[in-house]
Tab-separated table of C-alpha atoms in Angstrom:
chain	number	residue	atom	x	y	z
A	9	MET	CA	37.835	66.454	-62.466
A	10	ALA	CA	39.795	63.560	-61.051
A	11	GLU	CA	39.167	64.834	-57.542
A	12	ASP	CA	35.425	64.904	-58.218
A	13	ASP	CA	35.574	61.348	-59.506
A	14	ASN	CA	37.375	60.225	-56.345
A	15	LYS	CA	34.732	61.853	-54.164
A	16	PHE	CA	31.989	60.176	-56.183
A	17	GLU	CA	33.632	56.749	-55.814
A	18	ALA	CA	34.074	57.290	-52.060
A	19	TRP	CA	30.443	58.291	-51.722
A	20	LYS	CA	29.395	55.290	-53.802
A	21	ASP	CA	31.476	52.914	-51.670
A	22	GLN	CA	30.002	54.374	-48.501
A	23	ASN	CA	26.443	53.928	-49.777
A	24	ASN	CA	27.217	50.392	-50.934
A	25	ARG	CA	28.599	49.506	-47.533
A	26	ALA	CA	25.504	50.989	-45.848
A	27	TRP	CA	23.258	49.036	-48.200
A	28	ASP	CA	25.220	45.845	-47.629
A	29	GLU	CA	24.934	46.285	-43.830
A	30	LYS	CA	21.179	46.781	-44.104
A	31	LYS	CA	20.918	43.724	-46.331
A	32	ALA	CA	23.014	41.707	-43.900
A	33	ARG	CA	20.850	42.784	-40.976
A	34	ARG	CA	17.719	41.829	-42.915
A	35	MET	CA	19.181	38.423	-43.679
A	36	VAL	CA	20.134	37.907	-40.028
A	37	TRP	CA	16.617	38.767	-38.865
A	38	ARG	CA	15.069	36.578	-41.569
A	39	THR	CA	17.299	33.713	-40.382
A	40	ARG	CA	16.402	34.334	-36.745
A	41	LEU	CA	12.689	34.472	-37.522
A	42	SER	CA	12.959	31.332	-39.614
A	43	ILE	CA	14.676	29.507	-36.753
A	44	ILE	CA	12.098	30.774	-34.241
A	45	PHE	CA	9.175	29.684	-36.420
A	46	THR	CA	10.830	26.307	-37.027
A	47	VAL	CA	11.316	25.783	-33.284
A	48	LEU	CA	7.704	26.833	-32.629
A	49	ARG	CA	6.436	24.413	-35.275
A	50	VAL	CA	8.502	21.578	-33.781
A	51	LEU	CA	7.265	22.406	-30.266
A	52	PHE	CA	3.665	22.534	-31.508
A	53	ILE	CA	4.042	19.177	-33.261
A	54	LEU	CA	5.622	17.643	-30.121
A	55	PHE	CA	2.916	19.090	-27.868
A	56	PHE	CA	0.165	17.957	-30.231
A	57	GLY	CA	1.714	14.487	-30.466
A	58	TYR	CA	2.094	14.321	-26.673
A	59	ALA	CA	-1.542	15.383	-26.206
A	60	ILE	CA	-2.744	12.699	-28.637
A	61	TYR	CA	-0.494	10.107	-26.954
A	62	LYS	CA	-1.792	11.025	-23.507
A	63	ILE	CA	-5.424	10.923	-24.656
A	64	VAL	CA	-4.902	7.490	-26.231
A	65	ILE	CA	-3.203	5.883	-23.206
A	66	SER	CA	-5.658	7.524	-20.767
A	67	SER	CA	-8.616	6.327	-22.817
A	68	TYR	CA	-7.237	2.796	-22.892
A	69	TYR	CA	-6.404	2.915	-19.166
A	70	ASP	CA	-9.951	3.973	-18.301
A	71	SER	CA	-11.774	1.757	-20.800
A	72	ALA	CA	-9.790	-1.319	-19.725
A	73	HIS	CA	-10.444	-0.485	-16.036
A	74	LYS	CA	-6.723	-0.713	-15.284
A	75	GLY	CA	-7.063	1.953	-12.581
A	76	GLU	CA	-9.635	-0.098	-10.679
A	77	GLU	CA	-7.408	-3.153	-11.082
A	78	PHE	CA	-4.393	-1.354	-9.605
A	79	ASP	CA	-6.439	-0.035	-6.667
A	80	ARG	CA	-7.714	-3.558	-6.033
A	81	TYR	CA	-4.167	-4.908	-6.261
A	82	VAL	CA	-2.831	-2.430	-3.680
A	83	THR	CA	-5.831	-2.956	-1.380
A	84	THR	CA	-5.588	-6.741	-1.553
A	85	TYR	CA	-1.835	-6.742	-0.995
A	86	ILE	CA	-2.000	-4.502	2.099
A	87	GLU	CA	-4.902	-6.370	3.698
A	88	THR	CA	-3.328	-9.791	3.139
A	89	HIS	CA	0.265	-8.863	4.063
A	90	GLU	CA	-0.045	-6.225	6.804
A	91	THR	CA	-1.634	-6.757	10.215
A	92	GLY	CA	-3.534	-3.953	11.926
A	93	LEU	CA	-4.205	-1.976	8.755
A	94	GLN	CA	-7.311	-1.773	6.608
A	95	VAL	CA	-7.787	0.107	3.335
A	96	GLU	CA	-10.705	2.431	2.672
A	97	LYS	CA	-12.783	1.105	-0.222
A	98	THR	CA	-14.976	3.724	-1.855
A	99	GLY	CA	-15.320	2.176	-5.292
A	100	VAL	CA	-13.910	5.394	-6.793
A	101	GLN	CA	-10.799	4.990	-8.948
A	102	GLU	CA	-7.776	6.655	-7.351
A	103	ALA	CA	-5.042	5.219	-9.579
A	104	ILE	CA	-3.528	7.297	-12.371
A	105	LEU	CA	-1.196	6.475	-15.276
A	106	SER	CA	1.782	8.748	-15.995
A	107	PRO	CA	3.005	9.462	-19.555
A	108	PHE	CA	5.907	7.099	-18.780
A	109	LEU	CA	3.411	4.262	-18.149
A	110	THR	CA	3.931	4.321	-14.383
A	111	GLN	CA	0.848	3.599	-12.290
A	112	LYS	CA	0.373	5.490	-9.041
A	113	THR	CA	-2.288	5.473	-6.366
A	114	SER	CA	-2.848	6.803	-2.858
A	115	LEU	CA	-5.422	5.106	-0.607
A	116	LYS	CA	-6.470	5.907	2.955
A	117	LEU	CA	-5.550	3.484	5.743
A	118	TYR	CA	-7.636	3.051	8.879
A	119	GLN	CA	-7.927	0.989	12.035
A	120	THR	CA	-11.173	-0.082	13.659
A	121	VAL	CA	-11.164	0.985	17.302
A	122	GLY	CA	-14.414	0.048	18.987
A	123	ASP	CA	-17.139	0.814	16.453
A	124	ARG	CA	-15.176	3.674	14.893
A	125	ASP	CA	-12.929	3.552	11.835
A	126	VAL	CA	-9.973	5.836	12.564
A	127	VAL	CA	-7.948	7.117	9.581
A	128	ILE	CA	-4.258	6.626	10.411
A	129	GLY	CA	-2.523	7.473	7.134
A	130	LYS	CA	-2.172	6.432	3.514
A	131	VAL	CA	-0.565	3.782	1.387
A	132	LYS	CA	1.170	5.208	-1.678
A	133	ALA	CA	1.989	2.670	-4.368
A	134	THR	CA	3.982	3.027	-7.576
A	135	ASP	CA	4.270	0.417	-10.313
A	136	SER	CA	6.599	0.908	-13.287
A	137	LEU	CA	7.686	-1.298	-16.171
A	138	MET	CA	11.209	-1.722	-14.793
A	139	VAL	CA	10.836	-2.548	-11.066
A	140	HIS	CA	8.519	-4.310	-8.617
A	141	THR	CA	5.623	-2.380	-7.137
A	142	ILE	CA	6.814	-0.064	-4.366
A	143	PHE	CA	4.505	0.302	-1.351
A	144	ASN	CA	5.074	3.234	1.019
A	145	LEU	CA	3.082	3.392	4.259
A	146	ASP	CA	2.617	6.982	5.391
A	147	LEU	CA	1.211	6.501	8.910
A	148	LYS	CA	0.173	9.208	11.344
A	149	GLU	CA	1.615	8.811	14.820
A	150	ASP	CA	0.047	10.935	17.536
A	151	TYR	CA	2.661	9.702	20.002
A	152	LEU	CA	6.209	8.430	19.763
A	153	ASN	CA	6.475	4.667	19.239
A	154	GLN	CA	2.730	4.347	18.707
A	155	GLN	CA	1.606	0.861	17.676
A	156	SER	CA	0.175	0.750	14.133
A	157	THR	CA	1.163	-2.731	12.954
A	158	TYR	CA	1.789	-5.859	15.000
A	159	ASP	CA	4.238	-8.770	15.237
A	160	PHE	CA	3.191	-12.256	16.300
A	161	ALA	CA	5.305	-14.954	17.922
A	162	LEU	CA	5.307	-18.195	15.927
A	163	PRO	CA	4.140	-21.147	18.034
A	164	PRO	CA	6.667	-24.003	18.107
A	165	ASP	CA	4.038	-26.622	17.203
A	166	LEU	CA	3.655	-24.992	13.764
A	167	SER	CA	7.170	-23.851	12.914
A	168	GLY	CA	9.221	-26.434	14.812
A	169	LYS	CA	11.413	-23.582	16.098
A	170	GLY	CA	11.588	-21.378	19.186
A	171	GLN	CA	9.800	-21.667	22.502
A	172	VAL	CA	6.759	-20.214	24.220
A	173	SER	CA	7.708	-17.274	26.419
A	174	GLN	CA	7.280	-17.935	30.127
A	175	LYS	CA	8.005	-14.369	31.248
A	176	ASP	CA	5.848	-12.333	28.821
A	177	LYS	CA	6.960	-8.910	30.016
A	178	VAL	CA	5.331	-7.388	26.920
A	179	SER	CA	1.861	-8.273	28.204
A	180	GLU	CA	2.602	-6.932	31.690
A	181	GLY	CA	3.008	-3.445	30.226
A	182	VAL	CA	-0.329	-3.738	28.404
A	183	TRP	CA	-2.257	-4.730	31.533
A	184	SER	CA	-0.537	-2.027	33.564
A	185	THR	CA	-1.632	0.600	31.021
A	186	LEU	CA	-5.215	-0.654	30.679
A	187	ASN	CA	-5.573	-0.774	34.452
A	188	LYS	CA	-5.120	3.006	34.513
A	189	ILE	CA	-7.767	3.643	31.810
A	190	ASP	CA	-11.358	4.314	32.910
A	191	ASP	CA	-14.388	2.410	31.648
A	192	GLY	CA	-15.297	5.026	29.049
A	193	HIS	CA	-12.723	3.901	26.500
A	194	VAL	CA	-12.301	1.316	23.783
A	195	ALA	CA	-9.011	0.068	22.373
A	196	GLN	CA	-7.378	-2.244	19.873
A	197	VAL	CA	-5.241	-5.142	21.125
A	198	ALA	CA	-3.222	-7.850	19.371
A	199	PHE	CA	-2.015	-11.134	20.860
A	200	SER	CA	-0.283	-14.370	19.882
A	201	THR	CA	-1.472	-17.886	20.676
A	202	LYS	CA	0.741	-20.538	22.238
A	203	GLN	CA	-0.489	-23.153	19.753
A	204	GLY	CA	-1.689	-23.007	16.174
A	205	MET	CA	-5.473	-22.987	15.756
A	206	SER	CA	-8.027	-23.151	13.004
A	207	PRO	CA	-9.774	-19.808	12.394
A	208	GLU	CA	-13.030	-21.361	13.580
A	209	ALA	CA	-11.430	-22.534	16.853
A	210	LEU	CA	-9.987	-19.091	17.546
A	211	GLY	CA	-13.358	-17.528	16.767
A	212	LYS	CA	-15.005	-19.863	19.307
A	213	ALA	CA	-12.328	-19.058	21.905
A	214	LEU	CA	-13.158	-15.351	21.536
A	215	ALA	CA	-16.936	-15.828	21.449
A	216	PRO	CA	-17.435	-15.401	25.253
A	217	TYR	CA	-15.924	-11.900	25.101
A	218	ASP	CA	-17.747	-8.801	23.949
A	219	LEU	CA	-15.087	-8.038	21.349
A	220	LYS	CA	-14.784	-7.717	17.590
A	221	LEU	CA	-12.281	-9.963	15.810
A	222	LEU	CA	-10.484	-7.996	13.083
A	223	GLN	CA	-7.503	-9.957	11.726
A	224	MET	CA	-5.449	-13.099	12.274
A	225	PRO	CA	-1.867	-14.006	11.228
A	226	VAL	CA	-1.747	-17.166	9.110
A	227	TYR	CA	0.989	-19.792	9.236
A	228	SER	CA	1.988	-20.779	5.696
A	229	GLY	CA	5.136	-22.838	6.243
A	230	GLU	CA	7.497	-20.001	7.208
A	231	LEU	CA	10.858	-21.193	8.620
A	232	LYS	CA	9.876	-24.807	7.965
A	233	THR	CA	9.267	-25.140	4.228
A	234	ILE	CA	9.725	-21.477	3.255
A	235	LYS	CA	13.178	-20.110	4.018
A	236	ASP	CA	13.247	-16.863	2.020
A	237	VAL	CA	10.924	-14.703	4.133
A	238	PRO	CA	11.900	-11.825	6.443
A	239	PHE	CA	12.029	-12.858	10.102
A	240	SER	CA	13.355	-11.711	13.451
A	241	SER	CA	13.913	-13.431	16.769
A	242	GLY	CA	13.780	-12.403	20.394
A	243	GLY	CA	14.354	-13.824	23.844
A	244	ASP	CA	17.250	-14.495	26.173
A	245	GLY	CA	18.398	-17.803	24.690
A	246	THR	CA	16.225	-20.036	26.859
A	247	ASP	CA	13.074	-18.271	25.666
A	248	GLN	CA	13.722	-17.916	21.932
A	249	MET	CA	10.776	-16.704	19.826
A	250	TYR	CA	10.483	-16.080	16.098
A	251	TYR	CA	8.511	-13.407	14.256
A	252	VAL	CA	8.030	-13.720	10.500
A	253	SER	CA	6.428	-11.944	7.594
A	254	HIS	CA	3.057	-13.650	7.122
A	255	LEU	CA	-0.309	-13.622	5.397
A	256	THR	CA	-3.292	-12.092	7.196
A	257	LEU	CA	-6.787	-13.537	7.423
A	258	ARG	CA	-9.719	-11.116	7.600
A	259	PRO	CA	-13.056	-12.411	8.922
A	260	TRP	CA	-15.039	-10.490	6.327
A	261	ILE	CA	-15.811	-10.974	2.671
A	262	VAL	CA	-14.838	-8.517	-0.072
A	263	SER	CA	-16.126	-9.070	-3.603
A	264	TYR	CA	-15.186	-7.445	-6.911
A	265	ASP	CA	-16.904	-7.662	-10.285
A	266	SER	CA	-15.276	-8.670	-13.582
A	267	LYS	CA	-14.009	-5.099	-14.061
A	268	ASN	CA	-12.295	-5.050	-10.624
A	269	ARG	CA	-14.869	-2.688	-9.167
A	270	LEU	CA	-15.903	-3.211	-5.543
A	271	SER	CA	-19.266	-4.927	-5.491
A	272	SER	CA	-19.745	-5.833	-1.818
A	273	GLU	CA	-18.057	-6.021	1.579
A	274	TYR	CA	-19.564	-7.480	4.692
A	275	TYR	CA	-18.478	-8.698	8.114
A	276	GLU	CA	-19.913	-11.591	10.107
A	277	GLU	CA	-18.619	-13.520	13.094
A	278	ASP	CA	-19.652	-17.121	12.606
A	279	SER	CA	-17.988	-20.376	11.629
A	280	GLN	CA	-19.308	-20.282	8.063
A	281	THR	CA	-17.878	-16.798	7.518
A	282	MET	CA	-14.517	-18.000	8.827
A	283	LYS	CA	-14.500	-20.832	6.288
A	284	ARG	CA	-15.467	-18.468	3.460
A	285	ALA	CA	-12.829	-15.961	4.592
A	286	ALA	CA	-10.146	-18.682	4.585
A	287	LYS	CA	-11.125	-19.640	1.035
A	288	GLN	CA	-11.079	-15.995	0.005
A	289	LEU	CA	-7.566	-15.565	1.394
A	290	ILE	CA	-6.338	-18.281	-0.967
A	291	THR	CA	-8.327	-16.739	-3.836
A	292	ASP	CA	-6.902	-13.289	-3.084
A	293	VAL	CA	-3.293	-14.506	-3.004
A	294	GLN	CA	-3.857	-16.420	-6.250
A	295	TRP	CA	-5.193	-13.195	-7.798
A	296	LEU	CA	-2.108	-11.319	-6.558
A	297	GLN	CA	0.131	-13.968	-8.088
A	298	LYS	CA	-1.551	-13.516	-11.454
A	299	ASN	CA	-1.916	-9.732	-11.492
A	300	GLY	CA	0.803	-8.391	-9.176
A	301	ASP	CA	4.531	-7.780	-9.263
A	302	TYR	CA	5.873	-7.523	-5.715
A	303	ASP	CA	8.847	-8.603	-3.631
A	304	GLU	CA	7.246	-11.559	-1.811
A	305	GLN	CA	5.659	-13.050	-4.914
A	306	LYS	CA	7.878	-16.160	-4.956
A	307	ALA	CA	7.341	-16.715	-1.233
A	308	ASP	CA	3.575	-16.387	-1.736
A	309	ALA	CA	3.641	-19.138	-4.371
A	310	LYS	CA	5.176	-21.462	-1.754
A	311	ARG	CA	2.685	-20.238	0.836
A	312	LEU	CA	-0.197	-21.164	-1.456
A	313	ASP	CA	1.177	-24.659	-1.932
A	314	TYR	CA	1.496	-25.081	1.846
A	315	LEU	CA	-2.043	-23.790	2.566
A	316	LYS	CA	-3.603	-26.033	-0.080
A	317	GLN	CA	-1.826	-29.034	1.408
A	318	HIS	CA	-2.157	-28.310	5.139
A	319	GLY	CA	-5.105	-25.930	5.435
A	320	VAL	CA	-5.291	-22.546	7.159
A	321	LYS	CA	-3.914	-22.270	10.681
A	322	VAL	CA	-3.700	-19.018	12.649
A	323	TYR	CA	-1.624	-18.090	15.659
A	324	GLY	CA	-2.938	-14.776	16.952
A	325	ALA	CA	-5.496	-12.061	16.456
A	326	VAL	CA	-6.238	-8.353	16.437
A	327	VAL	CA	-9.381	-7.492	18.392
A	328	THR	CA	-11.136	-4.358	19.571
A	329	GLY	CA	-13.688	-3.494	22.244
A	330	PRO	CA	-14.135	-1.941	25.710
A	331	VAL	CA	-10.977	-1.827	27.833
A	332	ARG	CA	-12.574	-3.797	30.680
A	333	GLU	CA	-13.505	-6.561	28.246
A	334	LEU	CA	-10.005	-6.589	26.765
A	335	GLU	CA	-8.551	-7.081	30.252
A	336	LYS	CA	-10.422	-10.383	30.525
A	337	LEU	CA	-8.233	-11.846	27.784
A	338	GLN	CA	-5.316	-12.185	30.206
A	339	ASN	CA	-7.168	-15.053	31.881
A	340	ASN	CA	-7.013	-17.174	28.717
A	341	LYS	CA	-3.960	-19.383	29.159
A	342	ASN	CA	-3.483	-19.892	25.402
A	343	PHE	CA	-3.137	-16.140	24.679
A	344	TYR	CA	0.097	-14.223	25.324
A	345	GLN	CA	2.434	-11.557	23.912
A	346	PHE	CA	-0.301	-8.895	24.039
A	347	GLN	CA	0.268	-5.568	22.260
A	348	LEU	CA	-1.794	-2.429	22.824
A	349	GLY	CA	-2.839	-0.309	19.859
A	350	ARG	CA	-4.923	2.832	19.615
A	351	MET	CA	-7.480	3.911	22.224
A	352	GLU	CA	-10.599	6.026	21.687
A	353	ASN	CA	-13.389	7.468	23.789
A	354	TRP	CA	-16.349	5.144	24.247
A	355	ASN	CA	-18.033	4.065	21.008
A	356	TRP	CA	-19.510	0.620	21.302
A	357	HIS	CA	-22.802	-1.103	20.502
């Protein structure tokens, strides 16, 4: 009888252990499922909250026309601070706002060669809450060392520094190259002037040539009243020349409406347009000062003060037209330091 009782107890213990193991496994799975469902609920809440957050900031960004404002900011900065580059203006918003409140845009860059606008790359700009706007120029180069932007020698009568080059070996290479090009081509050329000039005076000096005036470097007190701007120098000691970061004057008028949308853009070559363009340059830089956040902002404030006090003086130009017409520029004794840009097959009015 005792032996039977022992067997019964052993059997009972075995069944209890089996039941306890099943119960434990059920509890483990219930715990796992509970954790999984909790994680899924948290992820759903986070995703839903993120979606609502993104919809709200995107709606505000679009309704406040912040994208158009950022595109205008990048366009205005490039066309007033880079020489040789123009930004495509379609009126379509390209800027986007990331969830981290970083604005980004990518706009096409082009150069006018003859009557043709040649796409040469993009400007990619990023603006965050923590740092200045970062501008990256992604330029296409068909050849090594191809000229896309230009440097201009400061005339001593404006800056009070340096000298006018008497050797001008840079220009010799340009004329040697153009001499080998046949009549069926157009090109873009940049040059410096030996003295500072008003935009109207430079426009009149170029009037006898069948060329299109595209851009002009503006002297705004660099090296004289503004010390904190990037500059470089060249020459052999007796022929010292200075090249500085500068503002750029465009002889065309670009207008935006109150919502920073492009409303008009037109080009004219006459003295009145030059005066309007000079006024617009000051207006554009003032707008950048108010709406931008970029490295040369403090220098631009000093530039504005100088321009308002002394007026707009230029010391070079970027022009385009037939190669034979460009060659005639070498006969103008006030033009030097020529630089050759892109060339294209004939396309001229």
